[in-house]
PDB file of C-alpha atoms in Angstrom:
ATOM      1  CA  UNK N   1     -17.808 -27.793  21.848  1.00 53.00           C
ATOM      2  CA  UNK N   2     -19.159 -24.509  20.936  1.00 60.00           C
ATOM      3  CA  UNK N   3     -17.611 -23.589  24.174  1.00 64.00           C
ATOM      4  CA  UNK N   4     -13.832 -24.328  22.745  1.00 64.00           C
ATOM      5  CA  UNK N   5     -14.741 -22.906  19.623  1.00 70.00           C
ATOM      6  CA  UNK N   6     -15.251 -19.072  21.020  1.00 80.00           C
ATOM      7  CA  UNK N   7     -12.168 -19.657  23.590  1.00 83.00           C
ATOM      8  CA  UNK N   8      -9.976 -20.366  20.355  1.00 84.00           C
ATOM      9  CA  UNK N   9     -11.672 -17.809  18.508  1.00 86.00           C
ATOM     10  CA  UNK N  10     -11.226 -15.081  20.976  1.00 86.00           C
ATOM     11  CA  UNK N  11      -7.619 -15.907  21.497  1.00 87.00           C
ATOM     12  CA  UNK N  12      -7.422 -15.584  17.715  1.00 85.00           C
ATOM     13  CA  UNK N  13      -8.412 -12.134  17.587  1.00 88.00           C
ATOM     14  CA  UNK N  14      -6.088 -11.020  21.254  1.00 90.00           C
ATOM     15  CA  UNK N  15      -3.571 -12.311  18.877  1.00 92.00           C
ATOM     16  CA  UNK N  16      -4.759 -11.287  15.346  1.00 90.00           C
ATOM     17  CA  UNK N  17      -4.771  -7.232  17.485  1.00 89.00           C
ATOM     18  CA  UNK N  18      -1.253  -8.357  19.213  1.00 92.00           C
ATOM     19  CA  UNK N  19       0.271  -8.284  15.324  1.00 94.00           C
ATOM     20  CA  UNK N  20      -1.472  -4.957  14.127  1.00 91.00           C
ATOM     21  CA  UNK N  21      -0.333  -3.240  17.834  1.00 89.00           C
ATOM     22  CA  UNK N  22       3.035  -4.205  17.275  1.00 93.00           C
ATOM     23  CA  UNK N  23       2.989  -3.761  13.675  1.00 92.00           C
ATOM     24  CA  UNK N  24       1.348  -0.434  14.281  1.00 87.00           C
ATOM     25  CA  UNK N  25       4.839  -0.096  16.437  1.00 87.00           C
ATOM     26  CA  UNK N  26       7.170  -1.185  14.726  1.00 90.00           C
ATOM     27  CA  UNK N  27       6.275   0.823  11.520  1.00 86.00           C
ATOM     28  CA  UNK N  28       6.321   4.257  13.584  1.00 80.00           C
ATOM     29  CA  UNK N  29      10.326   3.022  14.777  1.00 82.00           C
ATOM     30  CA  UNK N  30      11.359   1.423  11.251  1.00 85.00           C
ATOM     31  CA  UNK N  31       8.591   2.168   8.519  1.00 81.00           C
ATOM     32  CA  UNK N  32       6.067  -0.289   6.910  1.00 82.00           C
ATOM     33  CA  UNK N  33       9.647  -2.336   4.864  1.00 85.00           C
ATOM     34  CA  UNK N  34      10.496  -3.413   8.675  1.00 91.00           C
ATOM     35  CA  UNK N  35      11.539  -6.746   8.775  1.00 95.00           C
ATOM     36  CA  UNK N  36       8.298  -9.037   9.967  1.00 96.00           C
ATOM     37  CA  UNK N  37      11.423 -10.879  12.572  1.00 96.00           C
ATOM     38  CA  UNK N  38      11.212  -7.587  14.503  1.00 97.00           C
ATOM     39  CA  UNK N  39       6.920  -7.196  14.684  1.00 96.00           C
ATOM     40  CA  UNK N  40       6.898 -11.077  16.140  1.00 96.00           C
ATOM     41  CA  UNK N  41       8.583 -10.415  18.383  1.00 97.00           C
ATOM     42  CA  UNK N  42       7.382  -7.567  19.561  1.00 96.00           C
ATOM     43  CA  UNK N  43       4.013  -8.829  19.608  1.00 96.00           C
ATOM     44  CA  UNK N  44       5.272 -11.876  21.113  1.00 95.00           C
ATOM     45  CA  UNK N  45       4.281 -14.226  18.455  1.00 95.00           C
ATOM     46  CA  UNK N  46       5.910 -16.374  15.347  1.00 95.00           C
ATOM     47  CA  UNK N  47       6.623 -15.744  12.149  1.00 95.00           C
ATOM     48  CA  UNK N  48       4.760 -17.886  10.929  1.00 94.00           C
ATOM     49  CA  UNK N  49       1.912 -16.834  12.728  1.00 94.00           C
ATOM     50  CA  UNK N  50       2.675 -13.037  11.015  1.00 95.00           C
ATOM     51  CA  UNK N  51       1.842 -14.959   7.953  1.00 94.00           C
ATOM     52  CA  UNK N  52      -1.098 -17.306   8.260  1.00 93.00           C
ATOM     53  CA  UNK N  53      -2.981 -13.916   9.308  1.00 92.00           C
ATOM     54  CA  UNK N  54      -1.414 -11.767   7.122  1.00 94.00           C
ATOM     55  CA  UNK N  55       0.233 -13.821   4.036  1.00 94.00           C
ATOM     56  CA  UNK N  56       1.634 -10.912   2.572  1.00 90.00           C
ATOM     57  CA  UNK N  57       3.302  -7.351   4.017  1.00 88.00           C
ATOM     58  CA  UNK N  58       0.417  -5.114   2.151  1.00 84.00           C
ATOM     59  CA  UNK N  59      -2.131  -7.784   3.789  1.00 88.00           C
ATOM     60  CA  UNK N  60      -0.348  -6.035   6.928  1.00 91.00           C
ATOM     61  CA  UNK N  61       0.029  -2.613   6.186  1.00 86.00           C
ATOM     62  CA  UNK N  62      -3.517  -2.654   4.603  1.00 84.00           C
ATOM     63  CA  UNK N  63      -4.960  -4.146   7.775  1.00 88.00           C
ATOM     64  CA  UNK N  64      -2.917  -1.391  10.556  1.00 87.00           C
ATOM     65  CA  UNK N  65      -3.659   1.136   8.120  1.00 84.00           C
ATOM     66  CA  UNK N  66      -7.454   0.202   7.991  1.00 85.00           C
ATOM     67  CA  UNK N  67      -7.712   0.430  12.305  1.00 83.00           C
ATOM     68  CA  UNK N  68      -6.135   3.509  11.844  1.00 84.00           C
ATOM     69  CA  UNK N  69      -7.809   4.874   9.637  1.00 87.00           C
ATOM     70  CA  UNK N  70     -11.248   3.923  10.959  1.00 87.00           C
ATOM     71  CA  UNK N  71     -10.236   5.796  13.942  1.00 87.00           C
ATOM     72  CA  UNK N  72     -10.166   9.153  12.360  1.00 91.00           C
ATOM     73  CA  UNK N  73     -13.240   8.378  11.121  1.00 94.00           C
ATOM     74  CA  UNK N  74     -14.603   7.748  13.949  1.00 95.00           C
ATOM     75  CA  UNK N  75     -13.125  10.864  15.435  1.00 96.00           C
ATOM     76  CA  UNK N  76     -14.730  13.395  13.250  1.00 97.00           C
ATOM     77  CA  UNK N  77     -18.876  12.814  14.867  1.00 97.00           C
ATOM     78  CA  UNK N  78     -17.356  12.455  18.133  1.00 97.00           C
ATOM     79  CA  UNK N  79     -15.465  16.120  17.951  1.00 97.00           C
ATOM     80  CA  UNK N  80     -18.329  17.851  16.747  1.00 97.00           C
ATOM     81  CA  UNK N  81     -20.192  16.635  19.803  1.00 97.00           C
ATOM     82  CA  UNK N  82     -17.976  17.503  22.042  1.00 97.00           C
ATOM     83  CA  UNK N  83     -16.473  20.682  20.649  1.00 96.00           C
ATOM     84  CA  UNK N  84     -17.308  24.089  21.757  1.00 95.00           C
ATOM     85  CA  UNK N  85     -18.316  24.747  17.472  1.00 96.00           C
ATOM     86  CA  UNK N  86     -17.746  22.916  13.917  1.00 97.00           C
ATOM     87  CA  UNK N  87     -14.107  25.140  13.470  1.00 97.00           C
ATOM     88  CA  UNK N  88     -12.704  24.079  16.927  1.00 97.00           C
ATOM     89  CA  UNK N  89     -14.306  20.009  15.951  1.00 97.00           C
ATOM     90  CA  UNK N  90     -11.918  20.890  13.000  1.00 97.00           C
ATOM     91  CA  UNK N  91      -9.095  22.421  14.332  1.00 96.00           C
ATOM     92  CA  UNK N  92      -8.854  18.883  16.723  1.00 96.00           C
ATOM     93  CA  UNK N  93      -9.301  16.586  13.754  1.00 97.00           C
ATOM     94  CA  UNK N  94      -6.983  17.872  11.476  1.00 96.00           C
ATOM     95  CA  UNK N  95      -4.138  17.449  14.305  1.00 93.00           C
ATOM     96  CA  UNK N  96      -5.487  13.700  14.542  1.00 92.00           C
ATOM     97  CA  UNK N  97      -4.968  13.959  11.163  1.00 91.00           C
ATOM     98  CA  UNK N  98      -1.462  15.732  10.667  1.00 89.00           C
ATOM     99  CA  UNK N  99      -1.262  13.034  13.766  1.00 84.00           C
ATOM    100  CA  UNK N 100      -1.371  10.319  11.650  1.00 83.00           C
ATOM    101  CA  UNK N 101       0.239  10.887   8.432  1.00 82.00           C
ATOM    102  CA  UNK N 102       3.132  12.451   9.886  1.00 76.00           C
ATOM    103  CA  UNK N 103       4.276   9.206  13.222  1.00 69.00           C
ATOM    104  CA  UNK N 104       3.024   6.686   9.869  1.00 66.00           C
ATOM    105  CA  UNK N 105       6.938   6.547   8.434  1.00 56.00           C
ATOM    106  CA  UNK N 106       6.661   4.842   5.088  1.00 60.00           C
ATOM    107  CA  UNK N 107       2.676   5.686   4.757  1.00 61.00           C
ATOM    108  CA  UNK N 108       3.081   7.560   1.445  1.00 58.00           C
ATOM    109  CA  UNK N 109       6.075   5.463  -0.272  1.00 59.00           C
ATOM    110  CA  UNK N 110       3.239   2.490   0.434  1.00 62.00           C
ATOM    111  CA  UNK N 111       0.593   4.143  -1.239  1.00 60.00           C
ATOM    112  CA  UNK N 112       3.249   5.563  -4.322  1.00 60.00           C
ATOM    113  CA  UNK N 113       4.938   1.589  -4.455  1.00 63.00           C
ATOM    114  CA  UNK N 114       2.405   0.099  -7.365  1.00 65.00           C
ATOM    115  CA  UNK N 115       1.859  -2.504  -4.941  1.00 67.00           C
ATOM    116  CA  UNK N 116      -1.702  -4.152  -6.159  1.00 68.00           C
ATOM    117  CA  UNK N 117      -1.951  -5.017  -2.681  1.00 65.00           C
ATOM    118  CA  UNK N 118      -2.375  -1.290  -1.036  1.00 67.00           C
ATOM    119  CA  UNK N 119      -4.443   0.083  -3.482  1.00 69.00           C
ATOM    120  CA  UNK N 120      -7.244  -0.134  -2.163  1.00 74.00           C
ATOM    121  CA  UNK N 121      -5.748   1.644   0.662  1.00 73.00           C
ATOM    122  CA  UNK N 122      -5.600   4.630  -0.978  1.00 73.00           C
ATOM    123  CA  UNK N 123      -9.196   4.164  -2.090  1.00 80.00           C
ATOM    124  CA  UNK N 124      -9.938   3.290   1.799  1.00 82.00           C
ATOM    125  CA  UNK N 125      -8.950   6.333   2.673  1.00 81.00           C
ATOM    126  CA  UNK N 126     -10.437   8.318   0.034  1.00 85.00           C
ATOM    127  CA  UNK N 127     -13.901   6.487   1.254  1.00 91.00           C
ATOM    128  CA  UNK N 128     -13.645   7.498   4.229  1.00 92.00           C
ATOM    129  CA  UNK N 129     -11.662   9.807   5.965  1.00 93.00           C
ATOM    130  CA  UNK N 130     -12.428  12.130   2.903  1.00 95.00           C
ATOM    131  CA  UNK N 131     -16.140  12.409   3.924  1.00 96.00           C
ATOM    132  CA  UNK N 132     -15.483  12.281   7.190  1.00 97.00           C
ATOM    133  CA  UNK N 133     -14.113  15.808   6.553  1.00 97.00           C
ATOM    134  CA  UNK N 134     -17.174  17.229   4.070  1.00 97.00           C
ATOM    135  CA  UNK N 135     -19.306  16.795   7.533  1.00 97.00           C
ATOM    136  CA  UNK N 136     -17.149  19.005   9.377  1.00 98.00           C
ATOM    137  CA  UNK N 137     -16.265  20.992   6.985  1.00 97.00           C
ATOM    138  CA  UNK N 138     -20.127  21.318   5.960  1.00 97.00           C
ATOM    139  CA  UNK N 139     -20.246  22.391   9.996  1.00 97.00           C
ATOM    140  CA  UNK N 140     -18.056  24.794  10.044  1.00 97.00           C
ATOM    141  CA  UNK N 141     -19.269  26.878   6.426  1.00 96.00           C
ATOM    142  CA  UNK N 142     -23.399  26.241   7.427  1.00 96.00           C
ATOM    143  CA  UNK N 143     -22.203  27.834  11.225  1.00 95.00           C
ATOM    144  CA  UNK N 144     -20.490  30.494   9.265  1.00 95.00           C
ATOM    145  CA  UNK N 145     -16.862  29.578   9.929  1.00 96.00           C
ATOM    146  CA  UNK N 146     -15.458  28.411   6.995  1.00 94.00           C
ATOM    147  CA  UNK N 147     -15.590  29.436   3.229  1.00 89.00           C
ATOM    148  CA  UNK N 148     -17.426  26.740   2.004  1.00 92.00           C
ATOM    149  CA  UNK N 149     -16.061  26.539  -1.228  1.00 93.00           C
ATOM    150  CA  UNK N 150     -13.505  24.516   0.530  1.00 95.00           C
ATOM    151  CA  UNK N 151     -14.055  20.971  -0.227  1.00 96.00           C
ATOM    152  CA  UNK N 152     -12.271  18.107   1.976  1.00 97.00           C
ATOM    153  CA  UNK N 153     -10.387  16.122  -0.403  1.00 95.00           C
ATOM    154  CA  UNK N 154      -8.587  19.600  -1.755  1.00 95.00           C
ATOM    155  CA  UNK N 155      -7.778  20.397   2.191  1.00 96.00           C
ATOM    156  CA  UNK N 156      -6.447  17.196   2.935  1.00 94.00           C
ATOM    157  CA  UNK N 157      -4.381  17.472   0.289  1.00 92.00           C
ATOM    158  CA  UNK N 158      -3.448  20.857   1.297  1.00 94.00           C
ATOM    159  CA  UNK N 159      -2.444  18.852   4.514  1.00 92.00           C
ATOM    160  CA  UNK N 160      -0.897  16.121   3.595  1.00 88.00           C
ATOM    161  CA  UNK N 161       1.954  17.641   1.288  1.00 89.00           C
ATOM    162  CA  UNK N 162       2.403  20.110   4.407  1.00 90.00           C
ATOM    163  CA  UNK N 163       3.171  16.552   6.767  1.00 85.00           C
ATOM    164  CA  UNK N 164       5.597  15.925   3.801  1.00 82.00           C
ATOM    165  CA  UNK N 165       8.552  15.995   6.801  1.00 78.00           C
ATOM    166  CA  UNK N 166      12.435  16.325   6.687  1.00 80.00           C
ATOM    167  CA  UNK N 167      15.866  16.645   8.492  1.00 86.00           C
ATOM    168  CA  UNK N 168      14.755  20.729   8.796  1.00 89.00           C
ATOM    169  CA  UNK N 169      10.924  20.048   9.059  1.00 87.00           C
ATOM    170  CA  UNK N 170       9.316  17.854  11.308  1.00 84.00           C
ATOM    171  CA  UNK N 171       6.082  17.226  13.201  1.00 82.00           C
ATOM    172  CA  UNK N 172       5.950  20.256  14.888  1.00 88.00           C
ATOM    173  CA  UNK N 173       6.647  22.244  12.125  1.00 91.00           C
ATOM    174  CA  UNK N 174       3.486  20.243   9.890  1.00 89.00           C
ATOM    175  CA  UNK N 175       1.557  20.908  13.190  1.00 91.00           C
ATOM    176  CA  UNK N 176       1.719  24.837  12.805  1.00 95.00           C
ATOM    177  CA  UNK N 177       1.506  25.179   9.315  1.00 96.00           C
ATOM    178  CA  UNK N 178      -1.305  23.105   9.324  1.00 95.00           C
ATOM    179  CA  UNK N 179      -3.135  25.532  12.010  1.00 95.00           C
ATOM    180  CA  UNK N 180      -1.492  28.057   9.458  1.00 96.00           C
ATOM    181  CA  UNK N 181      -3.503  26.702   6.895  1.00 96.00           C
ATOM    182  CA  UNK N 182      -6.793  26.080   8.559  1.00 95.00           C
ATOM    183  CA  UNK N 183      -6.417  30.202  10.035  1.00 94.00           C
ATOM    184  CA  UNK N 184      -6.215  30.856   6.298  1.00 93.00           C
ATOM    185  CA  UNK N 185      -9.723  29.132   5.686  1.00 92.00           C
ATOM    186  CA  UNK N 186     -11.562  30.854   8.382  1.00 91.00           C
ATOM    187  CA  UNK N 187     -13.952  33.114   8.213  1.00 83.00           C
ATOM    188  CA  UNK N 188     -14.321  36.107  10.907  1.00 69.00           C
ATOM    189  CA  UNK N 189     -17.970  34.991  12.812  1.00 52.00           C
TER     190      UNK N 189
END
């Protein structure tokens, strides 16, 4: 009997992963208000399967972004280990953060929607991404590469503001502006 339960749990995890991957891709293409049936079709499941795993749209949006926030958070210490300098690690992390912000159509609208089910998403970003960025900033300051007065929250808000894209301002523009911002924060080593 336990073997059957293990197989079911593994299938449930695979289904949940497929739904999250599909939702992530559909959110990039259509935004967080995309029809659930489009997500179900892309995941190869029925609409009922999505609602069984994620009873509300807010539950689905939160799960998708929680996974991506966790990935961005985990990237900071890895980059510090792999990079030639803390500033290089910060730059690479900022590129990943820009990618996260710019490609997640509707995230800003979702966060500002007033939907009580999404309030925890903003808190999650503050609780996990800000400390990850602070780790990088502390390393940069300790190495004399960055002004120690720059705070993670302020830097991330500045990056976020530079990532508001539109018809005449796209992802490449945002990346260039964030690179300019970081260069302006840098101390001559």
